[in-house]
JSON list of C-alpha atoms in Angstrom, two decimals:
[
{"chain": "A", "resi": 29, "resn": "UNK", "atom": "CA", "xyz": [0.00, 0.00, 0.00]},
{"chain": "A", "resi": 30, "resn": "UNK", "atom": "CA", "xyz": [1.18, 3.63, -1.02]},
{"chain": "A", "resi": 31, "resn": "UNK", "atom": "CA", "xyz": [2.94, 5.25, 2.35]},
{"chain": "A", "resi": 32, "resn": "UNK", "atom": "CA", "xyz": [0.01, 8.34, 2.32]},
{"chain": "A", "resi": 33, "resn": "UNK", "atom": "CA", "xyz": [-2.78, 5.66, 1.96]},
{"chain": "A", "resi": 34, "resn": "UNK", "atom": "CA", "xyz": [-1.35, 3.74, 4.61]},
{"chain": "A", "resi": 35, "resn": "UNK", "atom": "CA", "xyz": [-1.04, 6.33, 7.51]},
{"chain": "A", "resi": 36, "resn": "UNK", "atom": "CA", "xyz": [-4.85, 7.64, 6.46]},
{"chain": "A", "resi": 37, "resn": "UNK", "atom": "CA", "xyz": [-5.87, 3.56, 6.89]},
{"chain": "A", "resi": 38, "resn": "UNK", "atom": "CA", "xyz": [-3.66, 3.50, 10.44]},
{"chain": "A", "resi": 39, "resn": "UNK", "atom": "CA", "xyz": [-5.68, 6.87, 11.74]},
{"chain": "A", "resi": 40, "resn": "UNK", "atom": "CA", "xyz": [-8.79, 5.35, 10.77]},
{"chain": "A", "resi": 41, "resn": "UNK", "atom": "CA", "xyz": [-10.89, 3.69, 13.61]},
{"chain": "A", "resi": 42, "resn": "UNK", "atom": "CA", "xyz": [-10.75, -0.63, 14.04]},
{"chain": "A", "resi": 43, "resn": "UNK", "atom": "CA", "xyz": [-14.61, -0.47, 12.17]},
{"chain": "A", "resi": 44, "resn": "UNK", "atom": "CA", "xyz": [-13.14, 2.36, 9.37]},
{"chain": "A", "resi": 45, "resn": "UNK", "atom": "CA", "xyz": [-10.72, 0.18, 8.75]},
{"chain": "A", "resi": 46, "resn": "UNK", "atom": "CA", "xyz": [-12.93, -3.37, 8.65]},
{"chain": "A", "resi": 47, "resn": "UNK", "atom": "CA", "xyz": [-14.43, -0.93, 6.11]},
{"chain": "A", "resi": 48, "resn": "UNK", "atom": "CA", "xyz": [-12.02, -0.08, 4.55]},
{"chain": "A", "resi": 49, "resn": "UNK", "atom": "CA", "xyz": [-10.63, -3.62, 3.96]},
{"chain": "A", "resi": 50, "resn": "UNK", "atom": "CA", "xyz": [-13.74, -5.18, 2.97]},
{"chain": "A", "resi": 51, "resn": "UNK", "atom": "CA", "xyz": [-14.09, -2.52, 0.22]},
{"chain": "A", "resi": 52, "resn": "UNK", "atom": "CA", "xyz": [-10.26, -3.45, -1.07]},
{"chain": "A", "resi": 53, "resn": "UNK", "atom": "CA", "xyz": [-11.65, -7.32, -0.94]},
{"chain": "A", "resi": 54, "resn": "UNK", "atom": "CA", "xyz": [-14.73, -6.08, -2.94]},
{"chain": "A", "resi": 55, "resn": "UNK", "atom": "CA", "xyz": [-12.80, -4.04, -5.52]},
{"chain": "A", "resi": 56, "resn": "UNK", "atom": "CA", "xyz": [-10.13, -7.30, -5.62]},
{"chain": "A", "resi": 57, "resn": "UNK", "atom": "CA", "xyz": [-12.79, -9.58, -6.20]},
{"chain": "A", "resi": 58, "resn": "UNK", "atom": "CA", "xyz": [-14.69, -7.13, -8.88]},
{"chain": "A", "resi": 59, "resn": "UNK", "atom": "CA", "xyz": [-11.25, -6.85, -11.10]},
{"chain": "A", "resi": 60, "resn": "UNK", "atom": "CA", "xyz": [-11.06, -10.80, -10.98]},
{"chain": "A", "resi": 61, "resn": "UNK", "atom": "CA", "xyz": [-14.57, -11.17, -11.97]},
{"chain": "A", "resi": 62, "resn": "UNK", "atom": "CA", "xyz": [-13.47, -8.75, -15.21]},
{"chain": "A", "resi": 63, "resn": "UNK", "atom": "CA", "xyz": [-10.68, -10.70, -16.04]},
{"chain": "A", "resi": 64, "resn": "UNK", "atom": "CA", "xyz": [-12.58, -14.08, -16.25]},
{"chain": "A", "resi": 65, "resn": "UNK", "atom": "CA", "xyz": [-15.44, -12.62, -18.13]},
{"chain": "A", "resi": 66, "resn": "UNK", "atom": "CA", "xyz": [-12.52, -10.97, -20.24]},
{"chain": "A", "resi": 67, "resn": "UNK", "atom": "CA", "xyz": [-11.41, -14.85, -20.56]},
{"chain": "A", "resi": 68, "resn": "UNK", "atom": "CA", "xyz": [-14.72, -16.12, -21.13]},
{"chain": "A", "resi": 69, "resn": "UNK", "atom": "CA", "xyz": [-15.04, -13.55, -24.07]},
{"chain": "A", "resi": 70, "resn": "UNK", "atom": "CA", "xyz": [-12.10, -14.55, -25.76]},
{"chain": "A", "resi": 71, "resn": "UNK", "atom": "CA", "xyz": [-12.64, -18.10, -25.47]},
{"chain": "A", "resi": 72, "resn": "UNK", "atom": "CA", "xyz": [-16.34, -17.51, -26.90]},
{"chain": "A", "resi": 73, "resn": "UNK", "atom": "CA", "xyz": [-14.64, -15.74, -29.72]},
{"chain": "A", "resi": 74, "resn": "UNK", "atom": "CA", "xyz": [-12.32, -18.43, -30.67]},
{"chain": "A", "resi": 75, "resn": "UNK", "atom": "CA", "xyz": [-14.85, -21.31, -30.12]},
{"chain": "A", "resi": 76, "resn": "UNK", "atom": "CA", "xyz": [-17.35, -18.97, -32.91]},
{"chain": "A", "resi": 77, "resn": "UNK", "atom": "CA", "xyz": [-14.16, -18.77, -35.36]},
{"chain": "A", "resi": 78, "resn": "UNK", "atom": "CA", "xyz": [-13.70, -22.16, -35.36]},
{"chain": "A", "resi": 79, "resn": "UNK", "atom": "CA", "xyz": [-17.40, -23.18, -35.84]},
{"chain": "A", "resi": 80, "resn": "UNK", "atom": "CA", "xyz": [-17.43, -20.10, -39.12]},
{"chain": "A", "resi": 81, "resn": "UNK", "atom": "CA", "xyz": [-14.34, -21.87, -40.42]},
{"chain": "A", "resi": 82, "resn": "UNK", "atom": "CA", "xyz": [-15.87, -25.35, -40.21]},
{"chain": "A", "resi": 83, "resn": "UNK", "atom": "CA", "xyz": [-18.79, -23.99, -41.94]},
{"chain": "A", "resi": 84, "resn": "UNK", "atom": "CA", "xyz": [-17.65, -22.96, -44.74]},
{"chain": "A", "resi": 85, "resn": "UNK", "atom": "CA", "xyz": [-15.66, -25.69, -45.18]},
{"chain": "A", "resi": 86, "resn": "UNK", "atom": "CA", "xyz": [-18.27, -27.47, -47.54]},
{"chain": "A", "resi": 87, "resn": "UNK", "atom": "CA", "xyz": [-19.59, -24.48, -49.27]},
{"chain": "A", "resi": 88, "resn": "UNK", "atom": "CA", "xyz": [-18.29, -25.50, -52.60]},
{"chain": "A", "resi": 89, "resn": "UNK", "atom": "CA", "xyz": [-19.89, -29.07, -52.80]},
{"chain": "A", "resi": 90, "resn": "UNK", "atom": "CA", "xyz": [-22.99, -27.87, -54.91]},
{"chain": "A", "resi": 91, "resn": "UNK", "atom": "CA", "xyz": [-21.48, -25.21, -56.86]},
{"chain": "A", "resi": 92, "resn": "UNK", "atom": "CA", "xyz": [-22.21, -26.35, -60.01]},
{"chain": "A", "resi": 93, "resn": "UNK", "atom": "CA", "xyz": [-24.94, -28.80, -59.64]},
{"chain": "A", "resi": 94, "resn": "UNK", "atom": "CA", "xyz": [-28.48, -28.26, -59.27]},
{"chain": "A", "resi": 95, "resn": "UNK", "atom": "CA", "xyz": [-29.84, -30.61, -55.88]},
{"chain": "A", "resi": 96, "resn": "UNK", "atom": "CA", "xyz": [-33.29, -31.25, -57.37]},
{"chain": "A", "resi": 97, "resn": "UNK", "atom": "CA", "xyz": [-31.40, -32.71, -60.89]},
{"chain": "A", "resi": 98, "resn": "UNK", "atom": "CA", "xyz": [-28.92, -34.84, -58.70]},
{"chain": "A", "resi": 99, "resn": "UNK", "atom": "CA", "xyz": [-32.00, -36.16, -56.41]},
{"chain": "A", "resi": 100, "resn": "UNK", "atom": "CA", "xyz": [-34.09, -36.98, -59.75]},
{"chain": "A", "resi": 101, "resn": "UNK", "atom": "CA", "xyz": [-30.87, -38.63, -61.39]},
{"chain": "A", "resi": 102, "resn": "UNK", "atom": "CA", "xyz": [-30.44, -40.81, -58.20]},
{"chain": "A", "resi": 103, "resn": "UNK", "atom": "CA", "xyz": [-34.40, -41.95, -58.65]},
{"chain": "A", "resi": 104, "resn": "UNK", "atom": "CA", "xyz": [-33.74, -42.89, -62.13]},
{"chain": "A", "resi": 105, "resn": "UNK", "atom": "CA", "xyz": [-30.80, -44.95, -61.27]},
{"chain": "A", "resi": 106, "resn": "UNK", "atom": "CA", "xyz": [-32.51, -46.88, -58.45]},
{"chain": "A", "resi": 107, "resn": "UNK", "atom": "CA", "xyz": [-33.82, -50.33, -59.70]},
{"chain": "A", "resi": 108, "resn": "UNK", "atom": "CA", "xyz": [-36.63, -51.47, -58.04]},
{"chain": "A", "resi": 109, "resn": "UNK", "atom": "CA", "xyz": [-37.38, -55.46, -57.81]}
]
């Protein structure tokens, strides 16, 4: 702790200063929540590149081919009995 912030906390009364600590425990516990969520973020990010990369990974398949013309060439080829 700073020197000036320390000889305000050792004037402070036994309560100011329970005060005073359990607002340094809150604003310690706040910045650790931030960095997780910061954590989280980034891991949600790289999770949702992955999935768009995968994605478009069979884009390309049907370029050039019409579905309903492959799907009525398959019935034709079928032999039934």
């Amino acid at each position: 702790m700073p020197r000036p912030v320390a000889d305000i906390y050792d004037t402070l009364t036994l309560t100011a200063q329970q005060e005073a600590y359990d607002f340094m425990m809150y604003l310690l516990q706040k910045q650790q929540k931030q960095a997780e969520t910061i954590q989280q973020e980034a891991r949600k990010q790289k999770r949702m590149a992955a999935l768009s990369e995968f994605t478009g990974s069979m884009k390309e398949t049907w370029k050039d081919i019409d579905a309903l013309e492959y799907q009525k060439n398959l019935r034709e080829e079928r032999t039934i009995g």
